[in-house]
Amino acid sequence: MASTQQTLPPDPGEKIQGEEAQFSTVPIHVVTNPSELPVEFLEPSAETQLVIGFDCEGVDLCRHGTLCIMQLAFPDAIYLVDAVQGGEAVVQACKPALESNYITKVIHDCKRDSEALYFQFGIKLHNVVDTQIAYSLINEQEGHARVPDCHISFVGLLADPRYCGVSYDEKEEVRVLLRQDPKYWTYRPLSEQMIRAAADDVRFLLHIYHKMVQKLNDKSLWNLAVRGALYCRCFCINDNQFADWPPLPSIPENIVADGSIPEEEVLSVVDVPPGKMGRVIGRRGASILSIKQSCDAEIFIGGAKGPPDKVFIIGPEKQARKAQAILMGKLLDF
């Protein structure tokens, strides 16, 4: 089946100028067969290393939800991999690239996408640059205090003039449609609005990536790589302690040579007894927020999507262990 190529005009509400303009008019290909994807993507190699924008759309995207589309943004084209019409075969064809160290995947908040890929297709998303993490690292690098649960949204990132400065009003329109009909992404053929919305979620990621890496120092770049790997693992908890996942990035020699070796970052998982998660969270989130304010670590819970009865802690080892100890202390109090 031949791919569908569409070149959609920018949304009339967008103000696109300068370098960003080139990303607003690239062709969009709807892909249902692996042969419609670039060979250098399907066959990763050290000779043709790539950086691509990446995202997923689906129904209640997590280990149990349905993955419907994978978006791949190249400098000269956007590919919408249709998992509904192309089936598992087209998704599995992407596995070598998604797991490859030779292809950098630029994504905004990788946790649920990674979970869906892992549990539905056995794909271990690897070598990501998570722009949500990068945004926080740049703020920390510039001397701003870390604020618990203050994670930049994708709409907020696009609007930031330091990185893109583009409004994304259509995102809220799609969210309204999703609330009205959660199966929105399953319908075929893809409407022009669906194609535009899917493409817009990756259209500017490469531009943002280049802006961000210019700002990050060597230590922050290493932190970005490690935290991205830990975020990919976060909700992919299994019985073998992630032994089947690639190793975490090692500390670069140039950082070691400076004599300021950063602390190892870890992912800790705390099991919460059934029925006790509400007490861990506290009224209006007060209990879990107090733990987050006490430690320089990120703390996540599975929530409605799961996994239930688990708390995930990511951060420097001492801070992660501190958060874990406080949390265990609260559980003993219960």
Short mmCIF file of C-alpha atoms in Angstrom, two decimals:
data_model
loop_
_atom_site.label_atom_id
_atom_site.label_comp_id
_atom_site.label_asym_id
_atom_site.label_seq_id
_atom_site.Cartn_x
_atom_site.Cartn_y
_atom_site.Cartn_z
CA MET A 1 0.00 0.00 0.00
CA ALA A 2 1.49 3.33 -1.00
CA SER A 3 2.11 6.02 1.57
CA THR A 4 -0.05 9.13 1.63
CA GLN A 5 1.92 12.33 1.24
CA GLN A 6 0.34 15.51 2.55
CA THR A 7 1.80 18.99 2.80
CA LEU A 8 -0.56 20.86 5.07
CA PRO A 9 -0.34 24.62 5.42
CA PRO A 10 0.51 25.98 8.87
CA ASP A 11 -2.45 26.65 11.12
CA PRO A 12 -3.67 30.22 10.48
CA GLY A 13 -3.24 31.01 14.18
CA GLU A 14 0.47 30.21 14.14
CA LYS A 15 3.09 32.88 13.70
CA ILE A 16 6.02 31.06 12.16
CA GLN A 17 9.14 32.93 11.22
CA GLY A 18 12.84 32.39 10.64
CA GLU A 19 14.31 28.91 11.09
CA GLU A 20 11.03 27.47 12.38
CA ALA A 21 9.33 28.16 9.04
CA GLN A 22 11.19 25.34 7.27
CA PHE A 23 9.67 22.79 9.66
CA SER A 24 6.11 23.99 9.01
CA THR A 25 6.00 22.94 5.35
CA VAL A 26 7.77 19.56 5.21
CA PRO A 27 5.81 16.74 3.55
CA ILE A 28 3.85 14.35 5.75
CA HIS A 29 3.75 10.64 4.89
CA VAL A 30 1.16 8.25 6.37
CA VAL A 31 2.94 4.90 6.56
CA THR A 32 1.32 1.45 6.71
CA ASN A 33 4.19 -0.59 5.28
CA PRO A 34 7.82 -0.66 6.51
CA SER A 35 9.09 -0.18 2.95
CA GLU A 36 7.71 3.36 3.06
CA LEU A 37 10.18 4.39 5.79
CA PRO A 38 13.75 5.62 5.13
CA VAL A 39 16.32 2.82 4.92
CA GLU A 40 18.71 4.66 7.24
CA PHE A 41 15.98 4.57 9.90
CA LEU A 42 15.08 0.91 9.41
CA GLU A 43 18.75 -0.15 9.40
CA PRO A 44 20.56 1.92 12.06
CA SER A 45 24.32 2.17 11.69
CA ALA A 46 27.26 4.10 13.06
CA GLU A 47 27.86 5.52 9.59
CA THR A 48 24.40 7.14 9.31
CA GLN A 49 23.56 8.35 12.82
CA LEU A 50 20.27 10.22 13.01
CA VAL A 51 18.40 12.62 15.27
CA ILE A 52 14.62 12.45 14.88
CA GLY A 53 11.57 13.86 16.62
CA PHE A 54 9.36 11.16 18.13
CA ASP A 55 5.93 10.84 19.71
CA CYS A 56 3.02 8.41 19.99
CA GLU A 57 -0.75 8.81 19.92
CA GLY A 58 -3.33 6.35 21.12
CA VAL A 59 -6.24 5.49 23.36
CA ASP A 60 -5.36 5.83 27.06
CA LEU A 61 -1.71 5.36 26.13
CA CYS A 62 0.05 3.10 28.65
CA ARG A 63 0.69 -0.64 29.06
CA HIS A 64 -3.02 -1.38 28.54
CA GLY A 65 -4.09 1.36 26.12
CA THR A 66 -3.97 1.17 22.33
CA LEU A 67 -1.05 2.67 20.43
CA CYS A 68 -2.46 4.06 17.16
CA ILE A 69 0.23 6.27 15.59
CA MET A 70 3.98 6.78 15.96
CA GLN A 71 5.26 10.11 14.63
CA LEU A 72 8.80 10.37 13.25
CA ALA A 73 10.12 13.83 12.36
CA PHE A 74 13.13 14.06 10.03
CA PRO A 75 14.59 17.37 8.83
CA ASP A 76 12.96 16.93 5.42
CA ALA A 77 9.77 14.97 6.18
CA ILE A 78 7.38 13.71 8.86
CA TYR A 79 6.28 10.06 8.89
CA LEU A 80 3.09 9.00 10.65
CA VAL A 81 3.42 5.26 11.27
CA ASP A 82 -0.15 3.96 11.31
CA ALA A 83 -0.29 1.09 13.80
CA VAL A 84 -4.03 0.64 13.22
CA GLN A 85 -3.86 -0.09 9.49
CA GLY A 86 -0.25 -1.26 9.36
CA GLY A 87 -0.60 -3.55 12.37
CA GLU A 88 2.16 -4.96 14.50
CA ALA A 89 4.40 -5.57 11.48
CA VAL A 90 4.97 -1.86 10.80
CA VAL A 91 5.62 -1.15 14.49
CA GLN A 92 8.04 -4.06 14.86
CA ALA A 93 9.94 -2.83 11.81
CA CYS A 94 10.72 0.31 13.84
CA LYS A 95 12.07 -1.66 16.82
CA PRO A 96 15.77 -1.65 15.78
CA ALA A 97 15.67 2.14 15.38
CA LEU A 98 13.77 2.82 18.60
CA GLU A 99 16.24 0.67 20.55
CA SER A 100 19.33 1.88 18.68
CA ASN A 101 22.12 3.95 20.15
CA TYR A 102 22.75 5.34 16.65
CA ILE A 103 19.38 7.10 16.44
CA THR A 104 18.58 9.84 18.95
CA LYS A 105 14.85 10.15 19.62
CA VAL A 106 13.78 13.67 20.68
CA ILE A 107 10.54 13.45 22.65
CA HIS A 108 8.56 15.42 25.22
CA ASP A 109 7.81 13.32 28.34
CA CYS A 110 8.70 9.79 27.27
CA LYS A 111 7.31 7.78 30.21
CA ARG A 112 3.92 6.62 28.91
CA ASP A 113 5.08 6.23 25.31
CA SER A 114 7.90 4.01 26.52
CA GLU A 115 5.51 1.98 28.68
CA ALA A 116 3.14 1.37 25.75
CA LEU A 117 5.97 0.32 23.44
CA TYR A 118 7.46 -2.03 26.04
CA PHE A 119 4.34 -3.87 27.16
CA GLN A 120 2.48 -3.93 23.84
CA PHE A 121 5.38 -4.55 21.44
CA GLY A 122 8.39 -5.57 23.54
CA ILE A 123 10.27 -2.44 22.44
CA LYS A 124 12.73 -0.88 24.90
CA LEU A 125 12.85 2.80 23.94
CA HIS A 126 16.51 3.88 24.15
CA ASN A 127 18.73 6.88 23.51
CA VAL A 128 16.13 9.60 24.01
CA VAL A 129 16.48 13.33 24.54
CA ASP A 130 13.46 14.30 26.60
CA THR A 131 12.77 18.01 26.11
CA GLN A 132 10.82 18.18 29.38
CA ILE A 133 13.92 17.01 31.27
CA ALA A 134 16.18 19.28 29.21
CA TYR A 135 14.03 22.30 30.04
CA SER A 136 14.39 21.62 33.78
CA LEU A 137 18.15 21.04 33.50
CA ILE A 138 18.65 24.34 31.67
CA ASN A 139 16.70 26.15 34.38
CA GLU A 140 18.81 24.49 37.10
CA GLN A 141 21.98 25.27 35.17
CA GLU A 142 20.94 28.94 35.05
CA GLY A 143 20.51 29.02 38.81
CA HIS A 144 16.76 28.62 39.17
CA ALA A 145 15.57 26.54 42.11
CA ARG A 146 13.84 23.27 41.28
CA VAL A 147 10.10 23.41 41.93
CA PRO A 148 8.40 20.04 42.63
CA ASP A 149 5.89 18.97 39.97
CA CYS A 150 6.70 22.01 37.84
CA HIS A 151 7.10 20.20 34.51
CA ILE A 152 6.82 22.29 31.36
CA SER A 153 3.97 21.21 29.11
CA PHE A 154 4.58 20.71 25.41
CA VAL A 155 2.31 23.66 24.62
CA GLY A 156 4.29 25.77 27.10
CA LEU A 157 7.59 24.67 25.56
CA LEU A 158 6.45 25.57 22.05
CA ALA A 159 5.31 28.99 23.26
CA ASP A 160 8.65 29.79 24.92
CA PRO A 161 10.43 32.26 22.58
CA ARG A 162 13.84 30.89 23.63
CA TYR A 163 13.07 27.61 21.88
CA CYS A 164 10.26 28.11 19.38
CA GLY A 165 7.73 30.85 20.15
CA VAL A 166 4.81 29.16 18.37
CA SER A 167 1.23 29.03 19.68
CA TYR A 168 -0.47 25.64 19.61
CA ASP A 169 -4.17 26.34 20.14
CA GLU A 170 -5.17 23.29 18.11
CA LYS A 171 -3.73 21.04 20.84
CA GLU A 172 -6.53 22.07 23.19
CA GLU A 173 -9.09 21.50 20.43
CA VAL A 174 -7.87 17.91 20.05
CA ARG A 175 -7.92 17.42 23.82
CA VAL A 176 -11.58 18.46 23.86
CA LEU A 177 -12.32 15.93 21.11
CA LEU A 178 -10.46 13.24 23.05
CA ARG A 179 -12.51 13.94 26.16
CA GLN A 180 -15.69 13.66 24.07
CA ASP A 181 -14.51 10.50 22.30
CA PRO A 182 -11.44 8.70 23.72
CA LYS A 183 -11.30 6.52 20.56
CA TYR A 184 -10.49 9.57 18.41
CA TRP A 185 -7.11 8.22 17.23
CA THR A 186 -8.54 4.85 16.16
CA TYR A 187 -10.72 6.18 13.32
CA ARG A 188 -9.68 5.73 9.71
CA PRO A 189 -9.13 7.21 7.26
CA LEU A 190 -7.14 9.85 9.11
CA SER A 191 -8.78 13.25 8.78
CA GLU A 192 -6.82 16.36 7.87
CA GLN A 193 -7.16 17.51 11.47
CA MET A 194 -5.78 14.20 12.78
CA ILE A 195 -2.82 14.35 10.38
CA ARG A 196 -2.07 17.95 11.29
CA ALA A 197 -2.38 17.33 15.04
CA ALA A 198 -0.12 14.26 14.92
CA ALA A 199 2.48 16.05 12.80
CA ASP A 200 2.41 19.18 14.94
CA ASP A 201 3.38 17.13 18.00
CA VAL A 202 6.79 16.45 16.41
CA ARG A 203 7.15 19.21 13.80
CA PHE A 204 9.37 21.53 15.88
CA LEU A 205 11.16 18.99 18.08
CA LEU A 206 14.39 19.02 16.06
CA HIS A 207 14.49 22.83 16.12
CA ILE A 208 13.95 22.82 19.89
CA TYR A 209 16.58 20.09 20.31
CA HIS A 210 19.29 22.15 18.60
CA LYS A 211 18.39 25.21 20.68
CA MET A 212 18.58 23.21 23.90
CA VAL A 213 21.85 21.36 23.32
CA GLN A 214 23.55 24.70 22.67
CA LYS A 215 22.60 25.77 26.20
CA LEU A 216 23.48 22.55 28.07
CA ASN A 217 26.97 22.05 29.49
CA ASP A 218 28.71 18.66 29.49
CA LYS A 219 27.45 17.64 32.93
CA SER A 220 23.87 18.60 32.07
CA LEU A 221 24.09 16.68 28.79
CA TRP A 222 25.13 13.58 30.74
CA ASN A 223 22.31 14.15 33.25
CA LEU A 224 19.92 14.48 30.31
CA ALA A 225 21.01 11.14 28.84
CA VAL A 226 20.80 9.30 32.17
CA ARG A 227 17.47 10.76 33.24
CA GLY A 228 16.03 10.08 29.80
CA ALA A 229 17.04 6.42 30.15
CA LEU A 230 15.53 6.23 33.64
CA TYR A 231 12.31 7.92 32.50
CA CYS A 232 12.01 5.34 29.73
CA ARG A 233 12.26 2.58 32.33
CA CYS A 234 10.04 4.31 34.90
CA PHE A 235 6.67 2.62 34.33
CA CYS A 236 8.22 -0.46 32.64
CA ILE A 237 8.73 -2.25 35.94
CA ASN A 238 9.40 -5.97 35.58
CA ASP A 239 10.73 -8.84 37.67
CA ASN A 240 14.34 -8.73 36.47
CA GLN A 241 15.28 -5.21 37.62
CA PHE A 242 15.61 -4.00 34.01
CA ALA A 243 18.41 -6.48 33.29
CA ASP A 244 17.23 -6.75 29.67
CA TRP A 245 17.54 -2.98 29.14
CA PRO A 246 20.70 -1.30 27.78
CA PRO A 247 23.14 -0.04 30.44
CA LEU A 248 22.84 3.54 31.62
CA PRO A 249 25.22 6.05 29.99
CA SER A 250 28.58 6.15 31.73
CA ILE A 251 30.16 9.39 32.96
CA PRO A 252 32.16 10.96 30.08
CA GLU A 253 35.93 11.19 30.53
CA ASN A 254 35.94 14.97 30.16
CA ILE A 255 33.67 15.30 33.22
CA VAL A 256 35.81 12.88 35.23
CA ALA A 257 38.92 14.83 34.22
CA ASP A 258 37.44 17.99 35.75
CA GLY A 259 37.46 16.30 39.14
CA SER A 260 33.80 17.00 39.87
CA ILE A 261 32.32 13.55 39.39
CA PRO A 262 28.51 13.76 39.54
CA GLU A 263 26.55 11.43 41.79
CA GLU A 264 25.03 8.38 40.16
CA GLU A 265 21.34 8.73 39.32
CA VAL A 266 18.98 5.87 40.10
CA LEU A 267 15.40 4.70 39.77
CA SER A 268 13.85 3.38 43.00
CA VAL A 269 10.48 1.66 43.15
CA VAL A 270 8.50 1.50 46.40
CA ASP A 271 5.62 -0.94 46.79
CA VAL A 272 2.64 0.52 48.62
CA PRO A 273 0.27 -1.85 50.46
CA PRO A 274 -3.13 -2.18 48.77
CA GLY A 275 -5.49 0.56 49.79
CA LYS A 276 -2.77 2.80 51.24
CA MET A 277 -1.92 4.94 48.21
CA GLY A 278 -4.48 7.56 49.18
CA ARG A 279 -2.71 8.10 52.49
CA VAL A 280 0.67 8.30 50.75
CA ILE A 281 -0.68 11.02 48.48
CA GLY A 282 -2.56 12.80 51.27
CA ARG A 283 -5.40 15.27 51.09
CA ARG A 284 -5.01 17.31 47.89
CA GLY A 285 -1.58 15.71 47.45
CA ALA A 286 -0.14 17.32 50.58
CA SER A 287 1.67 14.22 51.88
CA ILE A 288 3.47 13.31 48.66
CA LEU A 289 4.23 16.98 48.01
CA SER A 290 5.99 17.26 51.39
CA ILE A 291 8.28 14.38 50.38
CA LYS A 292 9.02 16.02 47.03
CA GLN A 293 9.88 19.28 48.79
CA SER A 294 12.26 17.48 51.14
CA CYS A 295 14.32 15.77 48.44
CA ASP A 296 16.00 16.72 45.19
CA ALA A 297 14.36 13.87 43.31
CA GLU A 298 11.42 13.30 40.98
CA ILE A 299 8.56 11.21 42.40
CA PHE A 300 5.84 9.66 40.22
CA ILE A 301 2.83 7.46 40.89
CA GLY A 302 1.05 5.30 38.36
CA GLY A 303 -2.33 6.90 38.97
CA ALA A 304 -5.38 5.70 37.07
CA LYS A 305 -3.26 4.22 34.25
CA GLY A 306 -1.09 2.25 36.67
CA PRO A 307 0.95 0.47 37.61
CA PRO A 308 -1.05 0.66 40.84
CA ASP A 309 0.38 0.61 44.36
CA LYS A 310 3.86 1.72 43.32
CA VAL A 311 5.83 4.94 43.75
CA PHE A 312 8.72 5.69 41.36
CA ILE A 313 11.65 7.86 42.48
CA ILE A 314 14.30 9.19 40.07
CA GLY A 315 17.26 11.31 41.09
CA PRO A 316 20.79 11.38 42.54
CA GLU A 317 21.27 8.22 44.62
CA LYS A 318 21.43 9.93 48.05
CA GLN A 319 18.34 12.03 47.34
CA ALA A 320 16.43 9.06 45.93
CA ARG A 321 17.32 6.97 48.99
CA LYS A 322 16.25 9.85 51.24
CA ALA A 323 12.87 10.07 49.52
CA GLN A 324 12.52 6.30 49.74
CA ALA A 325 13.29 6.35 53.49
CA ILE A 326 10.75 9.11 54.18
CA LEU A 327 8.14 7.27 52.17
CA MET A 328 8.83 3.98 53.97
CA GLY A 329 8.61 5.80 57.28
CA LYS A 330 5.16 7.11 56.38
CA LEU A 331 4.09 3.59 55.40
CA LEU A 332 5.25 2.26 58.78
CA ASP A 333 3.20 4.99 60.48
CA PHE A 334 0.14 3.67 58.66
#
